[in-house]
């Protein structure tokens, strides 16, 4: 799978590239490419933004700058092979179904903005699909992009360690979309806080039944 990020803050992604799940498949099953708008801007002195027509606070990421970056990566408009998605607080909200939909793609491109966001012609002509990580406003699209990359990469074969899995976790088909059951580990007693006796019993049938109940209760809560 290939994921391209277009950003004003390319160095923001360094930490993520050193951690699982990305680090485990980077350069093999995952081809992750970071494009800086400033490297492709046709404007002088690395300019990428401008004042909003009509006035108002903040700067707007220019459509010609975003277009130049896309063209440098993929060729002229219309030739884009990836699924191009603009990151925006008012986009389609990311949930597990959307994540799984994206895992089926071989190539996606995530466009990140800062300031007041994109010139609207980016949404109208270059990236009609918009993705939001939630109904709140962040200062830039880098954290949303990382959320998408992490969530999608978990499904890339080899990305997760042997103790991790996308099965039997919250929202999974195995749990019929419910929350995952509660987990406990040693010590069995801490400050008088115990562990459900059934989990120490070794009785797999009872443990499975308890986990189903725990999952149901956590989903209802
Ligand atoms: C400060 S925000 C712009 C907010 C915009 N002025 C508005 O009111 O909708 C700058 C950029 O951060 C990114 N961003 C902020 N919140 C986001 C969210 N919840 N989901 C996805 N991207 C987000 C987007 O790329 C956005 O263009």
Short mmCIF file of C-alpha atoms and ligand atoms in Angstrom, two decimals:
data_model
loop_
_atom_site.label_atom_id
_atom_site.label_comp_id
_atom_site.label_asym_id
_atom_site.label_seq_id
_atom_site.Cartn_x
_atom_site.Cartn_y
_atom_site.Cartn_z
CA UNK A 1 0.00 0.00 0.00
CA UNK A 2 1.18 3.52 -0.76
CA UNK A 3 0.22 6.55 1.34
CA UNK A 4 1.29 10.05 0.31
CA UNK A 5 1.10 13.01 2.68
CA UNK A 6 1.12 16.61 1.51
CA UNK A 7 2.03 18.91 4.37
CA UNK A 8 3.64 22.12 5.54
CA UNK A 9 5.30 20.26 8.42
CA UNK A 10 7.08 17.24 6.92
CA UNK A 11 9.28 16.66 9.98
CA UNK A 12 6.16 16.06 12.11
CA UNK A 13 6.00 12.51 10.74
CA UNK A 14 9.46 11.40 11.87
CA UNK A 15 8.36 9.98 15.25
CA UNK A 16 5.51 8.01 13.70
CA UNK A 17 7.89 6.42 11.20
CA UNK A 18 10.01 5.03 14.05
CA UNK A 19 7.09 3.33 15.83
CA UNK A 20 4.93 0.31 15.18
CA UNK A 21 2.80 -0.21 13.22
CA UNK A 22 4.40 2.07 10.61
CA UNK A 23 8.03 1.17 11.35
CA UNK A 24 7.34 -2.56 10.96
CA UNK A 25 6.25 -2.28 7.33
CA UNK A 26 7.82 0.97 6.15
CA UNK A 27 9.72 0.37 2.95
CA UNK A 28 8.23 -3.10 2.48
CA UNK A 29 4.43 -3.48 2.58
CA UNK A 30 3.99 0.26 3.19
CA UNK A 31 5.35 2.93 0.89
CA UNK A 32 4.92 6.20 2.80
CA UNK A 33 5.93 9.40 1.02
CA UNK A 34 5.92 12.87 2.54
CA UNK A 35 5.61 15.86 0.20
CA UNK A 36 6.22 19.39 1.43
CA UNK A 37 4.10 22.02 -0.33
CA UNK A 38 7.02 24.43 0.02
CA UNK A 39 9.21 22.22 -2.19
CA UNK A 40 6.81 22.69 -5.11
CA UNK A 41 5.41 26.18 -4.66
CA UNK A 42 5.59 28.29 -7.83
CA UNK A 43 5.77 31.40 -5.61
CA UNK A 44 8.85 33.18 -4.38
CA UNK A 45 10.46 32.67 -0.98
CA UNK A 46 8.52 29.48 -0.28
CA UNK A 47 5.17 31.27 -0.07
CA UNK A 48 2.23 28.87 0.22
CA UNK A 49 -0.62 30.94 1.68
CA UNK A 50 -2.35 34.24 1.19
CA UNK A 51 -4.92 36.57 2.77
CA UNK A 52 -8.57 35.59 2.36
CA UNK A 53 -10.61 37.45 -0.25
CA UNK A 54 -13.31 39.39 1.55
CA UNK A 55 -11.07 39.95 4.54
CA UNK A 56 -10.93 38.22 7.88
CA UNK A 57 -8.40 36.65 10.15
CA UNK A 58 -5.84 34.05 9.14
CA UNK A 59 -4.22 32.89 5.96
CA UNK A 60 -5.50 30.46 3.34
CA UNK A 61 -3.47 27.68 1.68
CA UNK A 62 -3.37 28.57 -2.02
CA UNK A 63 -4.95 26.37 -4.68
CA UNK A 64 -2.05 26.91 -7.13
CA UNK A 65 0.41 25.70 -4.48
CA UNK A 66 -1.59 22.54 -3.74
CA UNK A 67 -2.07 21.93 -7.47
CA UNK A 68 1.66 22.31 -8.15
CA UNK A 69 2.47 19.75 -5.45
CA UNK A 70 -0.08 17.26 -6.83
CA UNK A 71 1.13 17.80 -10.37
CA UNK A 72 4.75 17.25 -9.32
CA UNK A 73 3.75 14.00 -7.66
CA UNK A 74 1.23 12.64 -10.18
CA UNK A 75 1.19 14.68 -13.40
CA UNK A 76 -1.54 17.02 -14.63
CA UNK A 77 -5.01 17.28 -13.04
CA UNK A 78 -7.12 14.27 -13.87
CA UNK A 79 -4.18 11.91 -14.10
CA UNK A 80 -4.05 11.36 -10.34
CA UNK A 81 -4.05 7.67 -9.64
CA UNK A 82 -4.40 7.80 -5.84
CA UNK A 83 -7.59 8.37 -3.91
CA UNK A 84 -6.98 12.01 -2.97
CA UNK A 85 -8.48 13.08 0.36
CA UNK A 86 -8.36 16.54 1.93
CA UNK A 87 -8.20 16.65 5.72
CA UNK A 88 -10.88 18.97 7.03
CA UNK A 89 -12.88 19.26 10.27
CA UNK A 90 -16.08 19.33 8.22
CA UNK A 91 -15.30 16.21 6.18
CA UNK A 92 -16.71 12.69 6.49
CA UNK A 93 -15.98 11.56 9.99
CA UNK A 94 -13.41 8.80 10.36
CA UNK A 95 -14.75 5.61 11.89
CA UNK A 96 -13.73 1.97 11.68
CA UNK A 97 -15.82 1.39 8.54
CA UNK A 98 -14.10 4.31 6.80
CA UNK A 99 -10.70 2.98 7.94
CA UNK A 100 -11.49 -0.46 6.52
CA UNK A 101 -12.68 1.15 3.28
CA UNK A 102 -9.32 2.89 2.97
CA UNK A 103 -7.38 -0.31 3.67
CA UNK A 104 -8.83 -1.69 0.43
CA UNK A 105 -7.08 1.06 -1.56
CA UNK A 106 -3.63 0.52 -3.01
CA UNK A 107 -2.77 4.22 -3.02
CA UNK A 108 -4.17 7.15 -1.05
CA UNK A 109 -3.03 10.77 -0.78
CA UNK A 110 -3.84 12.89 2.28
CA UNK A 111 -3.77 16.66 1.87
CA UNK A 112 -3.09 18.53 5.08
CA UNK A 113 -3.54 22.25 5.66
CA UNK A 114 -2.84 24.73 8.45
CA UNK A 115 -4.02 28.31 9.09
CA UNK A 116 -7.63 28.84 7.91
CA UNK A 117 -7.45 25.75 5.74
CA UNK A 118 -7.53 25.29 1.96
CA UNK A 119 -8.71 27.69 -0.71
CA UNK A 120 -12.12 26.15 -1.40
CA UNK A 121 -11.13 25.34 -4.97
CA UNK A 122 -8.93 22.58 -3.55
CA UNK A 123 -12.09 20.90 -2.27
CA UNK A 124 -14.06 21.72 -5.42
CA UNK A 125 -11.55 20.61 -8.05
CA UNK A 126 -8.55 18.77 -6.60
CA UNK A 127 -9.82 16.76 -3.64
CA UNK A 128 -13.62 16.52 -3.46
CA UNK A 129 -13.36 13.87 -0.72
CA UNK A 130 -12.76 15.35 2.74
CA UNK A 131 -12.01 13.44 5.92
CA UNK A 132 -12.43 14.62 9.50
CA UNK A 133 -10.99 12.88 12.54
CA UNK A 134 -13.72 14.34 14.71
CA UNK A 135 -16.04 17.26 15.33
CA UNK A 136 -13.41 19.63 16.70
CA UNK A 137 -10.82 21.89 15.12
CA UNK A 138 -7.10 21.12 15.32
CA UNK A 139 -4.40 23.55 14.24
CA UNK A 140 -3.27 21.47 11.30
CA UNK A 141 -3.85 18.27 9.38
CA UNK A 142 -0.69 16.51 10.54
CA UNK A 143 -2.26 14.84 13.59
CA UNK A 144 -5.34 13.80 11.55
CA UNK A 145 -3.03 12.41 8.85
CA UNK A 146 -1.12 10.41 11.45
CA UNK A 147 -4.39 9.07 12.86
CA UNK A 148 -5.39 7.84 9.39
CA UNK A 149 -1.97 6.36 8.67
CA UNK A 150 -1.83 4.54 12.00
CA UNK A 151 -5.38 3.18 11.77
CA UNK A 152 -4.93 2.02 8.17
CA UNK A 153 -1.44 0.59 8.67
CA UNK A 154 -2.71 -1.70 11.45
CA UNK A 155 -4.36 -3.68 8.64
CA UNK A 156 -1.19 -3.98 6.54
CA UNK A 157 0.14 -7.54 6.88
CA UNK A 158 3.14 -7.64 9.23
CA UNK A 159 2.44 -4.25 10.83
CA UNK A 160 1.30 -5.57 14.19
CA UNK A 161 3.34 -7.63 16.61
CA UNK A 162 2.27 -11.14 17.51
CA UNK A 163 0.52 -9.92 20.68
CA UNK A 164 -1.50 -7.32 18.83
CA UNK A 165 -4.29 -7.93 16.41
CA UNK A 166 -7.08 -6.21 14.54
CA UNK A 167 -9.38 -9.11 15.43
CA UNK A 168 -11.30 -9.16 18.69
CA UNK A 169 -10.75 -5.48 19.32
CA UNK A 170 -13.19 -2.63 19.66
CA UNK A 171 -15.39 -2.20 16.53
CA UNK A 172 -14.17 -5.49 15.00
CA UNK A 173 -16.51 -7.89 13.21
CA UNK A 174 -15.54 -10.60 15.73
CA UNK A 175 -17.10 -8.47 18.47
CA UNK A 176 -20.00 -7.46 16.21
CA UNK A 177 -18.87 -3.83 16.37
CA UNK A 178 -18.95 -3.68 20.17
CA UNK A 179 -16.29 -2.41 22.57
CA UNK A 180 -13.58 -4.85 23.52
CA UNK A 181 -13.86 -6.71 26.83
CA UNK A 182 -11.84 -5.61 29.87
CA UNK A 183 -8.22 -6.76 30.21
CA UNK A 184 -6.26 -7.41 33.41
CA UNK A 185 -2.70 -8.49 34.15
CA UNK A 186 -0.45 -9.05 37.20
CA UNK A 187 -0.67 -8.35 40.09
CA UNK A 188 -3.90 -10.23 40.72
CA UNK A 189 -4.51 -7.95 43.70
CA UNK A 190 -3.37 -4.35 44.03
CA UNK A 191 -4.46 -1.98 46.82
CA UNK A 192 -7.37 -4.31 47.39
CA UNK A 193 -8.44 -4.05 43.75
CA UNK A 194 -8.93 -7.60 42.54
CA UNK A 195 -9.26 -9.31 39.19
CA UNK A 196 -12.44 -11.17 38.17
CA UNK A 197 -11.98 -14.69 39.53
CA UNK A 198 -13.13 -16.28 36.27
CA UNK A 199 -10.07 -14.93 34.43
CA UNK A 200 -7.79 -16.86 36.80
CA UNK A 201 -9.84 -20.07 36.51
CA UNK A 202 -8.35 -21.46 33.28
CA UNK A 203 -11.91 -22.37 32.22
CA UNK A 204 -11.96 -21.19 28.60
CA UNK A 205 -15.71 -21.48 28.15
CA UNK A 206 -16.42 -19.39 31.25
CA UNK A 207 -13.77 -16.87 30.23
CA UNK A 208 -15.34 -16.53 26.77
CA UNK A 209 -18.78 -16.02 28.34
CA UNK A 210 -17.40 -13.45 30.79
CA UNK A 211 -15.67 -11.58 27.98
CA UNK A 212 -18.87 -11.44 25.97
CA UNK A 213 -20.70 -9.98 28.98
CA UNK A 214 -17.87 -7.51 29.61
CA UNK A 215 -17.96 -6.43 25.96
CA UNK A 216 -21.73 -5.94 26.08
CA UNK A 217 -21.54 -3.98 29.34
CA UNK A 218 -18.76 -1.71 28.06
CA UNK A 219 -20.69 -1.06 24.85
CA UNK A 220 -23.81 -0.12 26.81
CA UNK A 221 -21.85 2.14 29.19
C1 LIG B 1 -7.22 25.43 11.89
S1 LIG B 1 -7.79 24.22 10.77
C2 LIG B 1 -8.88 25.16 9.75
C3 LIG B 1 -10.25 25.25 10.28
C4 LIG B 1 -11.19 26.01 9.37
N1 LIG B 1 -10.91 27.41 9.40
C5 LIG B 1 -12.62 25.76 9.81
O1 LIG B 1 -13.17 26.55 10.55
O2 LIG B 1 -13.17 24.71 9.41
C6 LIG B 1 -6.43 23.94 9.72
C7 LIG B 1 -6.38 22.59 9.06
O3 LIG B 1 -6.21 21.59 10.04
C8 LIG B 1 -6.78 20.38 9.58
N2 LIG B 1 -7.80 19.94 10.56
C9 LIG B 1 -8.20 20.61 11.66
N3 LIG B 1 -9.11 19.93 12.34
C10 LIG B 1 -9.32 18.78 11.68
C11 LIG B 1 -10.16 17.65 11.89
N4 LIG B 1 -10.99 17.57 12.91
N5 LIG B 1 -10.10 16.64 10.98
C12 LIG B 1 -9.26 16.70 9.92
N6 LIG B 1 -8.44 17.75 9.67
C13 LIG B 1 -8.47 18.77 10.53
C14 LIG B 1 -7.37 20.65 8.21
O4 LIG B 1 -6.43 20.30 7.19
C15 LIG B 1 -7.60 22.16 8.28
O5 LIG B 1 -7.66 22.75 7.00
#
